[in-house]
Short mmCIF file of C-alpha atoms in Angstrom, two decimals:
data_model
loop_
_atom_site.label_atom_id
_atom_site.label_comp_id
_atom_site.label_asym_id
_atom_site.label_seq_id
_atom_site.Cartn_x
_atom_site.Cartn_y
_atom_site.Cartn_z
CA MET A 15 -36.83 10.97 1.72
CA ALA A 16 -33.66 11.97 -0.13
CA LYS A 17 -34.14 14.59 -2.83
CA LYS A 18 -32.21 14.79 -6.08
CA GLY A 19 -29.44 17.36 -5.83
CA ALA A 20 -29.33 17.38 -2.05
CA SER A 21 -25.54 16.98 -1.99
CA ILE A 22 -23.27 18.41 0.71
CA SER A 23 -20.28 20.40 -0.48
CA GLY A 24 -16.97 18.66 0.17
CA PHE A 25 -18.41 15.17 0.70
CA PRO A 26 -17.99 13.29 -2.58
CA GLU A 27 -19.97 10.26 -3.66
CA TRP A 28 -18.77 8.28 -6.68
CA LEU A 29 -20.96 6.67 -9.30
CA PRO A 30 -20.35 2.90 -9.72
CA GLN A 31 -18.03 3.42 -12.70
CA GLU A 32 -16.11 6.08 -10.74
CA ARG A 33 -15.89 3.80 -7.72
CA VAL A 34 -14.22 1.19 -9.95
CA VAL A 35 -11.42 3.69 -10.65
CA GLU A 36 -11.09 4.54 -6.95
CA GLN A 37 -10.95 0.85 -6.03
CA ARG A 38 -8.26 0.19 -8.64
CA VAL A 39 -6.17 3.01 -7.13
CA ILE A 40 -6.62 1.59 -3.62
CA ASP A 41 -5.86 -1.98 -4.72
CA THR A 42 -2.70 -0.84 -6.52
CA LEU A 43 -1.44 1.13 -3.53
CA ARG A 44 -2.09 -1.75 -1.14
CA ARG A 45 -0.33 -4.22 -3.43
CA VAL A 46 2.80 -2.06 -3.66
CA PHE A 47 2.83 -1.36 0.07
CA GLU A 48 2.59 -5.05 0.92
CA LEU A 49 5.22 -5.84 -1.70
CA HIS A 50 7.59 -3.85 0.52
CA GLY A 51 6.55 -5.62 3.72
CA PHE A 52 4.16 -3.04 5.17
CA LEU A 53 1.42 -4.34 7.49
CA GLY A 54 -2.16 -3.14 7.25
CA ILE A 55 -4.01 -1.62 10.21
CA GLU A 56 -7.17 0.40 10.79
CA THR A 57 -7.63 2.91 13.59
CA ARG A 58 -10.83 4.38 15.03
CA ALA A 59 -12.31 7.46 13.38
CA VAL A 60 -12.60 9.38 16.68
CA GLU A 61 -9.73 10.84 18.69
CA THR A 62 -9.52 13.22 21.63
CA GLY A 63 -9.09 16.90 20.83
CA ALA A 64 -5.86 16.97 22.83
CA SER A 65 -4.44 14.20 20.64
CA LEU A 66 -5.54 15.87 17.39
CA LEU A 67 -3.96 19.16 18.38
CA LYS A 68 -0.53 17.53 18.48
CA LYS A 69 -0.34 18.36 14.80
CA GLY A 70 -0.17 22.09 15.49
CA GLU A 71 -2.56 24.94 14.74
CA THR A 72 -5.39 22.84 13.35
CA SER A 73 -8.27 23.50 15.76
CA LYS A 74 -10.35 25.12 13.00
CA GLU A 75 -10.02 22.00 10.84
CA ILE A 76 -11.31 19.51 13.42
CA TYR A 77 -14.87 18.21 13.22
CA LEU A 78 -15.88 18.02 16.87
CA LEU A 79 -18.52 15.56 18.07
CA SER A 80 -21.16 16.58 20.59
CA ARG A 81 -23.50 13.56 20.72
CA LEU A 82 -20.77 11.44 22.33
CA GLN A 83 -19.88 14.09 24.89
CA GLU A 84 -21.27 14.74 28.34
CA PHE A 85 -24.16 17.21 28.26
CA GLY A 86 -23.08 20.81 28.78
CA GLN A 87 -19.58 20.54 27.27
CA ASP A 88 -20.32 22.42 24.03
CA ASP A 89 -18.37 25.48 25.21
CA ALA A 90 -15.44 23.45 26.54
CA PRO A 91 -12.01 23.83 24.91
CA VAL A 92 -11.15 21.70 21.88
CA GLU A 93 -8.80 19.55 23.97
CA SER A 94 -11.69 18.16 26.03
CA HIS A 95 -13.86 17.23 23.04
CA LEU A 96 -13.83 14.21 20.79
CA GLY A 97 -13.24 14.82 17.10
CA LEU A 98 -13.00 12.99 13.80
CA HIS A 99 -9.42 12.34 12.76
CA PHE A 100 -8.18 14.62 9.97
CA ASP A 101 -5.11 12.57 9.14
CA LEU A 102 -3.77 9.10 9.93
CA THR A 103 -0.41 10.02 11.50
CA VAL A 104 -1.68 11.37 14.81
CA PRO A 105 -3.92 8.29 15.35
CA LEU A 106 -0.91 6.11 14.47
CA SER A 107 1.17 7.70 17.24
CA ARG A 108 -1.52 6.81 19.80
CA TYR A 109 -1.92 3.32 18.32
CA VAL A 110 1.81 2.63 18.59
CA VAL A 111 1.98 3.74 22.23
CA GLU A 112 -1.10 1.74 23.23
CA ASN A 113 -0.04 -1.42 21.38
CA SER A 114 3.76 -1.25 21.66
CA GLY A 115 3.92 -4.57 23.49
CA GLY A 116 2.33 -6.39 20.57
CA LEU A 117 4.26 -4.75 17.72
CA VAL A 118 7.56 -5.68 16.08
CA PHE A 119 9.87 -2.69 15.52
CA PRO A 120 10.64 -1.11 13.23
CA PHE A 121 6.89 -1.18 12.66
CA LYS A 122 6.04 -0.72 8.98
CA ARG A 123 2.35 -0.07 8.47
CA TRP A 124 0.05 0.88 5.63
CA GLN A 125 -3.38 2.36 6.27
CA ILE A 126 -6.12 3.46 3.85
CA GLN A 127 -9.07 5.17 5.52
CA LYS A 128 -11.48 8.07 5.39
CA VAL A 129 -10.47 11.29 7.15
CA TRP A 130 -12.39 14.51 7.80
CA ARG A 131 -11.02 18.03 7.58
CA GLY A 132 -12.84 21.33 7.96
CA GLU A 133 -11.37 23.22 5.04
CA ARG A 134 -12.83 25.10 2.09
CA PRO A 135 -13.83 22.61 -0.63
CA GLN A 136 -12.28 23.16 -4.04
CA GLU A 137 -11.09 21.11 -7.00
CA GLY A 138 -9.58 17.91 -5.62
CA ARG A 139 -9.93 19.05 -2.00
CA TYR A 140 -12.74 17.66 0.12
CA ARG A 141 -13.98 17.73 3.69
CA GLU A 142 -14.34 13.96 3.70
CA PHE A 143 -11.73 12.06 1.74
CA THR A 144 -9.63 8.92 1.63
CA GLN A 145 -5.94 8.90 2.52
CA ALA A 146 -3.36 6.18 1.97
CA ASP A 147 -0.44 6.25 4.41
CA ILE A 148 2.76 4.36 4.96
CA ASP A 149 4.88 4.91 8.06
CA ILE A 150 7.97 3.26 9.52
CA VAL A 151 8.19 3.66 13.29
CA GLY A 152 11.21 2.75 15.40
CA ASP A 153 11.63 2.02 19.09
CA GLY A 154 14.07 4.61 20.46
CA THR A 155 15.96 5.00 17.18
CA LEU A 156 15.18 4.87 13.47
CA PRO A 157 18.00 4.59 10.89
CA GLU A 158 18.27 7.37 8.33
CA HIS A 159 18.01 4.99 5.38
CA TYR A 160 14.24 4.80 5.99
CA GLU A 161 14.09 8.47 4.97
CA VAL A 162 15.01 7.24 1.49
CA ASP A 163 13.04 3.99 1.57
CA ALA A 164 9.66 5.55 2.42
CA PRO A 165 9.52 8.11 -0.42
CA LEU A 166 10.78 5.55 -2.92
CA VAL A 167 7.91 3.20 -2.01
CA MET A 168 5.47 6.01 -2.73
CA VAL A 169 7.18 6.79 -6.04
CA GLU A 170 6.85 3.14 -7.02
CA ALA A 171 3.16 3.13 -6.08
CA LEU A 172 2.52 6.28 -8.13
CA GLU A 173 4.50 4.79 -11.01
CA GLU A 174 2.13 1.79 -11.00
CA LEU A 175 -0.80 4.19 -11.35
CA ARG A 176 0.57 5.57 -14.60
CA THR A 177 -1.26 2.70 -16.33
CA LEU A 178 -4.45 4.59 -15.40
CA GLY A 179 -3.18 7.77 -17.03
CA LEU A 180 -1.50 9.39 -14.04
CA PRO A 181 1.49 11.58 -15.05
CA ALA A 182 4.98 10.94 -13.71
CA ALA A 183 5.44 11.97 -10.09
CA VAL A 184 8.49 13.68 -8.57
CA ILE A 185 9.08 13.99 -4.82
CA HIS A 186 10.52 17.31 -3.65
CA ALA A 187 12.44 16.91 -0.41
CA ASN A 188 13.90 19.24 2.19
CA SER A 189 15.19 18.92 5.76
CA ARG A 190 13.74 20.76 8.74
CA LYS A 191 17.23 20.76 10.29
CA LEU A 192 18.67 22.45 7.22
CA SER A 193 16.01 25.17 7.22
CA GLU A 194 16.05 25.66 10.99
CA GLY A 195 19.85 25.89 11.10
CA PHE A 196 19.84 28.53 8.38
CA TYR A 197 17.05 30.54 10.03
CA ARG A 198 18.85 30.52 13.37
CA GLY A 199 22.09 31.43 11.63
CA ILE A 200 20.54 34.67 10.32
CA GLY A 201 19.19 35.57 13.77
CA ILE A 202 15.66 34.13 13.77
CA THR A 203 14.80 32.56 17.14
CA ASP A 204 11.14 31.54 16.63
CA VAL A 205 11.35 29.11 13.73
CA ASP A 206 7.88 27.48 13.60
CA PRO A 207 5.99 30.59 12.33
CA VAL A 208 8.61 31.00 9.59
CA LEU A 209 8.12 27.42 8.44
CA ARG A 210 4.35 27.90 8.33
CA GLU A 211 4.67 31.00 6.15
CA ILE A 212 7.25 29.47 3.81
CA ASP A 213 4.87 26.51 3.40
CA LYS A 214 2.44 28.91 1.67
CA LEU A 215 4.73 29.50 -1.32
CA ASP A 216 2.68 27.06 -3.40
CA LYS A 217 -0.47 29.09 -2.78
CA ILE A 218 0.62 32.75 -2.77
CA THR A 219 3.43 34.83 -4.26
CA ALA A 220 6.90 35.31 -2.79
CA ASP A 221 6.11 39.00 -2.12
CA GLN A 222 3.03 38.02 -0.13
CA VAL A 223 5.03 35.47 1.85
CA SER A 224 7.67 38.11 2.53
CA ARG A 225 5.02 40.41 4.00
CA LEU A 226 3.65 37.58 6.16
CA LEU A 227 7.15 36.73 7.40
CA GLN A 228 7.56 40.32 8.57
CA GLN A 229 4.02 40.83 9.90
CA ASP A 230 3.30 37.44 11.50
CA ALA A 231 6.65 35.71 11.99
CA GLY A 232 8.65 38.63 13.38
CA CYS A 233 11.28 38.72 10.61
CA THR A 234 13.10 41.79 9.42
CA ALA A 235 12.99 42.61 5.72
CA GLY A 236 16.52 41.26 5.35
CA GLN A 237 15.70 38.03 7.15
CA ALA A 238 12.58 37.56 5.01
CA GLU A 239 14.68 38.04 1.87
CA ALA A 240 17.23 35.47 3.11
CA CYS A 241 14.48 32.93 3.89
CA LEU A 242 13.11 33.32 0.37
CA ARG A 243 16.62 32.98 -1.08
CA LEU A 244 16.99 29.64 0.70
CA ALA A 245 13.57 28.59 -0.60
CA GLN A 246 14.74 29.15 -4.18
CA VAL A 247 17.43 26.44 -3.91
CA THR A 248 16.76 23.26 -5.89
CA ALA A 249 19.20 20.48 -6.72
CA SER A 250 19.09 17.08 -8.38
CA THR A 251 22.55 16.04 -7.11
CA ALA A 252 24.18 15.92 -3.70
CA ASP A 253 27.10 18.07 -4.89
CA GLY A 254 24.72 20.71 -6.25
CA LEU A 255 22.89 20.87 -2.93
CA ARG A 256 26.10 21.17 -0.89
CA GLY A 257 27.45 23.89 -3.14
CA SER A 258 24.30 26.02 -3.00
CA CYS A 259 24.04 25.77 0.79
CA ALA A 260 27.73 26.59 1.28
CA SER A 261 27.32 29.73 -0.86
CA LEU A 262 24.35 30.93 1.17
CA CYS A 263 26.18 30.35 4.46
CA GLU A 264 29.07 32.41 3.21
CA GLU A 265 26.83 35.16 1.86
CA TYR A 266 24.88 35.54 5.12
CA GLY A 267 27.81 35.07 7.49
CA ILE A 268 26.77 31.77 9.11
CA GLU A 269 30.02 30.76 10.75
CA HIS A 270 31.54 27.30 10.52
CA GLY A 271 31.55 25.65 13.92
CA SER A 272 28.55 27.60 15.21
CA ASP A 273 25.51 25.72 16.51
CA PRO A 274 23.25 26.93 13.67
CA TYR A 275 25.85 25.87 11.09
CA ALA A 276 26.18 22.41 12.69
CA LEU A 277 22.38 21.94 12.68
CA MET A 278 22.15 23.08 9.09
CA GLN A 279 24.96 20.73 8.08
CA GLN A 280 23.14 17.78 9.66
CA GLY A 281 20.19 18.55 7.41
CA VAL A 282 22.40 19.01 4.36
CA ASP A 283 24.10 15.65 4.98
CA THR A 284 20.79 13.78 5.34
CA LEU A 285 19.19 15.46 2.34
CA ALA A 286 22.30 14.85 0.21
CA MET A 287 22.19 11.18 1.22
CA ILE A 288 18.52 10.96 0.21
CA ILE A 289 19.13 12.54 -3.20
CA ASP A 290 22.23 10.43 -3.84
CA ARG A 291 20.67 7.08 -2.87
CA ALA A 292 17.38 7.78 -4.61
CA SER A 293 19.17 8.70 -7.84
CA LYS A 294 20.84 5.29 -7.90
CA ILE A 295 17.53 3.43 -7.48
CA ARG A 296 15.03 5.66 -9.33
CA PRO A 297 16.89 8.46 -11.18
CA GLY A 298 15.02 11.76 -11.13
CA ALA A 299 12.33 10.56 -8.74
CA VAL A 300 13.50 12.67 -5.76
CA VAL A 301 14.95 16.18 -5.93
CA ALA A 302 16.04 18.68 -3.28
CA ASP A 303 13.70 21.66 -3.05
CA LEU A 304 14.30 23.97 -0.08
CA ARG A 305 10.94 25.72 -0.34
CA ILE A 306 9.30 22.57 1.04
CA ALA A 307 8.53 23.36 4.66
CA ARG A 308 5.47 21.33 5.75
CA GLY A 309 4.00 23.83 8.20
CA LEU A 310 3.20 21.18 10.80
CA ASP A 311 4.78 21.23 14.22
CA TYR A 312 5.76 17.60 14.66
CA TYR A 313 8.22 17.19 11.76
CA THR A 314 11.85 17.18 12.90
CA GLY A 315 13.86 15.98 9.90
CA SER A 316 13.21 15.29 6.22
CA VAL A 317 9.99 16.61 4.69
CA TYR A 318 8.44 15.69 1.34
CA GLU A 319 5.92 17.02 -1.17
CA THR A 320 5.02 15.25 -4.42
CA PHE A 321 3.94 16.90 -7.67
CA LEU A 322 2.68 15.46 -10.95
CA ASP A 323 4.39 16.51 -14.18
CA GLY A 324 2.11 18.92 -16.03
CA ALA A 325 -0.37 19.06 -13.14
CA GLU A 326 1.42 21.37 -10.73
CA HIS A 327 -1.85 23.33 -10.33
CA LEU A 328 -3.17 20.33 -8.41
CA GLY A 329 -0.62 20.94 -5.67
CA SER A 330 1.07 18.20 -3.71
CA ILE A 331 -0.69 14.83 -3.97
CA CYS A 332 1.62 13.04 -1.52
CA SER A 333 3.42 14.51 1.48
CA GLY A 334 5.07 13.59 4.75
CA GLY A 335 8.33 13.57 6.63
CA ARG A 336 10.34 12.44 9.63
CA TYR A 337 9.08 12.95 13.16
CA ASP A 338 11.03 12.06 16.32
CA ASN A 339 8.80 13.25 19.15
CA LEU A 340 5.20 12.62 18.13
CA ALA A 341 4.86 9.34 20.04
CA SER A 342 6.40 8.72 23.46
CA GLN A 343 5.79 6.66 26.58
CA GLY A 344 7.73 7.84 29.60
CA ASN A 345 11.37 7.80 28.55
CA ARG A 346 10.57 5.63 25.56
CA THR A 347 10.20 7.37 22.19
CA TYR A 348 8.99 6.11 18.82
CA PRO A 349 10.55 8.09 15.97
CA GLY A 350 9.02 7.61 12.57
CA VAL A 351 8.96 8.62 8.92
CA GLY A 352 6.00 8.41 6.61
CA LEU A 353 4.10 9.77 3.64
CA SER A 354 0.43 10.14 2.81
CA ILE A 355 -1.30 10.05 -0.58
CA GLY A 356 -4.56 11.94 -1.05
CA VAL A 357 -6.49 9.14 -2.75
CA SER A 358 -9.63 11.21 -3.34
CA ARG A 359 -7.60 13.97 -4.99
CA LEU A 360 -5.94 11.44 -7.29
CA VAL A 361 -9.28 9.87 -8.20
CA SER A 362 -10.79 13.28 -8.94
CA TYR A 363 -7.84 14.07 -11.21
CA LEU A 364 -8.10 10.73 -13.02
CA LEU A 365 -11.84 11.08 -13.55
CA HIS A 366 -12.05 14.71 -14.60
CA THR A 367 -8.69 15.45 -16.21
CA VAL A 368 -7.41 12.14 -17.52
CA SER A 369 -10.96 10.81 -18.11
CA ALA A 370 -10.12 7.41 -16.66
CA SER A 371 -13.02 4.98 -16.93
CA PRO A 372 -13.53 1.23 -16.52
CA SER A 373 -14.08 -1.09 -19.45
CA ARG A 374 -17.21 -2.22 -17.66
CA ILE A 375 -19.20 -1.13 -14.64
CA SER A 376 -20.00 -4.59 -13.30
CA PRO A 377 -17.21 -6.81 -11.98
CA ALA A 378 -19.07 -9.75 -13.52
CA CYS A 379 -17.74 -10.95 -16.85
CA VAL A 380 -20.66 -13.34 -17.47
CA LEU A 381 -24.43 -12.84 -17.31
CA VAL A 382 -26.30 -16.14 -17.12
CA ALA A 383 -29.55 -15.84 -19.07
CA VAL A 384 -32.88 -17.04 -17.65
CA TRP A 385 -35.32 -18.67 -20.10
CA ASP A 386 -38.28 -18.52 -17.71
CA GLU A 387 -38.79 -18.19 -13.99
CA ASP A 388 -39.52 -21.90 -13.59
CA SER A 389 -35.99 -22.70 -14.78
CA ARG A 390 -34.17 -19.95 -12.81
CA MET A 391 -32.59 -22.60 -10.58
CA VAL A 392 -30.77 -23.96 -13.65
CA SER A 393 -29.21 -20.52 -14.21
CA ASP A 394 -28.40 -20.18 -10.53
CA ARG A 395 -26.55 -23.54 -10.54
CA ILE A 396 -24.52 -22.50 -13.59
CA ALA A 397 -23.58 -19.23 -11.89
CA ALA A 398 -22.57 -21.07 -8.72
CA ALA A 399 -20.38 -23.48 -10.70
CA LEU A 400 -18.64 -20.59 -12.51
CA ARG A 401 -18.06 -18.71 -9.26
CA SER A 402 -16.58 -21.81 -7.65
CA ARG A 403 -13.88 -21.62 -10.34
CA GLY A 404 -13.24 -17.93 -9.67
CA ILE A 405 -15.22 -16.59 -12.65
CA SER A 406 -17.29 -13.56 -11.67
CA CYS A 407 -20.84 -13.72 -12.93
CA ASP A 408 -24.37 -12.52 -12.38
CA VAL A 409 -27.78 -13.98 -13.18
CA SER A 410 -30.27 -12.07 -15.26
CA PRO A 411 -32.74 -10.21 -13.00
CA ASN A 412 -35.71 -11.41 -15.05
CA SER A 413 -36.74 -13.76 -17.85
CA ALA A 414 -37.41 -11.05 -20.40
CA LYS A 415 -36.74 -11.62 -24.08
CA ILE A 416 -33.12 -12.62 -24.75
CA GLY A 417 -32.50 -9.38 -26.60
CA LYS A 418 -33.41 -7.40 -23.48
CA GLN A 419 -31.19 -9.59 -21.30
CA ILE A 420 -28.29 -9.00 -23.69
CA LYS A 421 -28.99 -5.26 -23.61
CA TYR A 422 -28.91 -5.38 -19.80
CA ALA A 423 -25.48 -7.06 -19.92
CA ASP A 424 -24.28 -4.49 -22.45
CA ARG A 425 -25.32 -1.53 -20.25
CA LEU A 426 -23.20 -2.95 -17.43
CA GLY A 427 -20.33 -3.76 -19.75
CA ILE A 428 -20.60 -7.52 -19.09
CA PRO A 429 -18.90 -9.09 -22.12
CA TYR A 430 -20.40 -12.61 -22.06
CA VAL A 431 -23.97 -13.96 -21.91
CA TRP A 432 -24.42 -17.64 -20.99
CA PHE A 433 -27.37 -19.56 -22.47
CA PRO A 434 -28.36 -22.66 -20.45
CA ALA A 435 -29.28 -25.84 -22.33
CA GLU A 436 -32.66 -25.97 -20.54
CA PRO A 437 -35.46 -25.85 -21.42
CA GLY A 438 -34.83 -27.71 -24.63
CA ASP A 439 -37.52 -25.96 -26.67
CA ALA A 440 -35.87 -22.57 -26.22
CA ASP A 441 -32.27 -23.76 -26.37
CA PRO A 442 -30.39 -22.40 -29.44
CA VAL A 443 -28.54 -25.75 -29.71
CA PRO A 444 -30.48 -28.46 -27.84
CA GLY A 445 -28.40 -30.34 -25.29
CA HIS A 446 -25.55 -27.83 -25.04
CA ASP A 447 -24.97 -24.65 -23.04
CA GLN A 448 -23.67 -21.79 -25.17
CA ILE A 449 -21.69 -18.65 -24.44
CA LYS A 450 -21.93 -15.46 -26.49
CA ASN A 451 -19.32 -12.71 -26.58
CA ILE A 452 -21.58 -9.72 -27.11
CA ILE A 453 -18.60 -7.53 -28.03
CA THR A 454 -17.36 -9.66 -30.94
CA GLY A 455 -20.63 -11.44 -31.66
CA GLU A 456 -18.99 -14.87 -31.45
CA GLN A 457 -21.04 -17.72 -29.95
CA GLU A 458 -19.91 -21.24 -29.11
CA ASP A 459 -20.69 -24.32 -27.05
CA ALA A 460 -19.58 -24.04 -23.42
CA ASP A 461 -18.98 -26.48 -20.59
CA VAL A 462 -19.44 -24.98 -17.12
CA SER A 463 -16.61 -27.14 -15.76
CA SER A 464 -13.96 -26.02 -18.23
CA TRP A 465 -14.90 -22.78 -20.00
CA ALA A 466 -12.82 -19.69 -19.16
CA PRO A 467 -13.09 -16.10 -20.38
CA ALA A 468 -10.42 -14.67 -22.65
CA PRO A 469 -7.81 -12.77 -20.56
CA ASP A 470 -8.82 -9.43 -22.04
CA TYR A 471 -12.39 -9.90 -20.84
CA ALA A 472 -11.70 -11.50 -17.46
CA ARG A 473 -11.22 -8.24 -15.55
CA GLN A 474 -12.32 -4.63 -15.42
CA ASP A 475 -9.69 -2.62 -17.26
CA ILE A 476 -9.25 1.10 -16.80
CA THR A 477 -8.81 3.22 -19.89
CA ALA A 478 -7.66 6.83 -19.99
CA GLY A 479 -8.57 9.48 -22.53
CA ASN A 480 -7.43 13.07 -22.95
#
């Protein structure tokens, strides 16, 4: 028997009114994704350890499964176990390879599912949570313009959520090629550890990152200082980005025509294109921010992090990037670009910071009253007729006094109570059904074949306080 308070840290459960907010977020995201032609899929929750480790150093985050394994494998390496997926990108890469013959490329997919991650629970961060992803995957090649299209879809989706009280969102973008070219230009040969340490700038100070770069990434003090200088560069225009990068190349002696300079310039060109195109479609929605690193091994090009105005303490609520080598099949590769929204983190923010709440708990906008149990079938027929016309309704759970039935509707936020014309002795107006708006107190005759709720009462609205 479940006991009150027996919750498990990091595994949230929403009350019905909180679930309404979560569902509105999910419905909004799906609507925007499909508006842009993305196709919905769902992948299995379980992947092989070897597949999950494609993401990089994440073995401590994987929830391994033992019940589905052969007996005696508990001490086997992570690669040989099965585990719950902790994101939706790695499962997508497997899905694309296995189903490539039945997909149309470029394959644009949306996916909203639970994921599991073994990290320390804290505000807005859970061990079980819902993610919403979009990805665009090519067959062999993927045009650069998708590196603008994908983040702009996410900006549009987040903009739609502002009706729930969400602040404005800004995507901060960088390019792995830009960062890698610069690092190699100042003499760093092992780039991945540097990216992982730079990725911690949102969580710890620059001095702490500098120490980690020297202790764990093999940088000299001068190289660590140069990496942090690059991370300080921000720009809202293509010209501003080019100018800042050119100055750093000159300052640190990265020669024109060298391989590092050419790699860095590829990144600068792509990032400048992203900023320029995005500014023409949604001004201010995407900015260049060279501290964005995304410490994950599979990103090869643009990388993105998204922050809410005035809620920077929440961290990034939407992230992603370009990957060219995550999915392959022989000589065939499937480059992609995508972003992921932490739905559970957004919902937590809306509930606890913005105080978003539904206008009613129940999706029903009508409660059909029941005069007595012998006439319940009359109420059931009325409810069925209303539902056949797309009007959500419920039937009173009992034939208590009308005042108690109205109170029941009020507790669920149901705005209308329907009074059947039968039985005649109890009917307020013999021969006619009546409908009562318990919010305004208005009551009138109603015909089940033609009555419709007022638009303001037909749906569950979400309100936001402060």
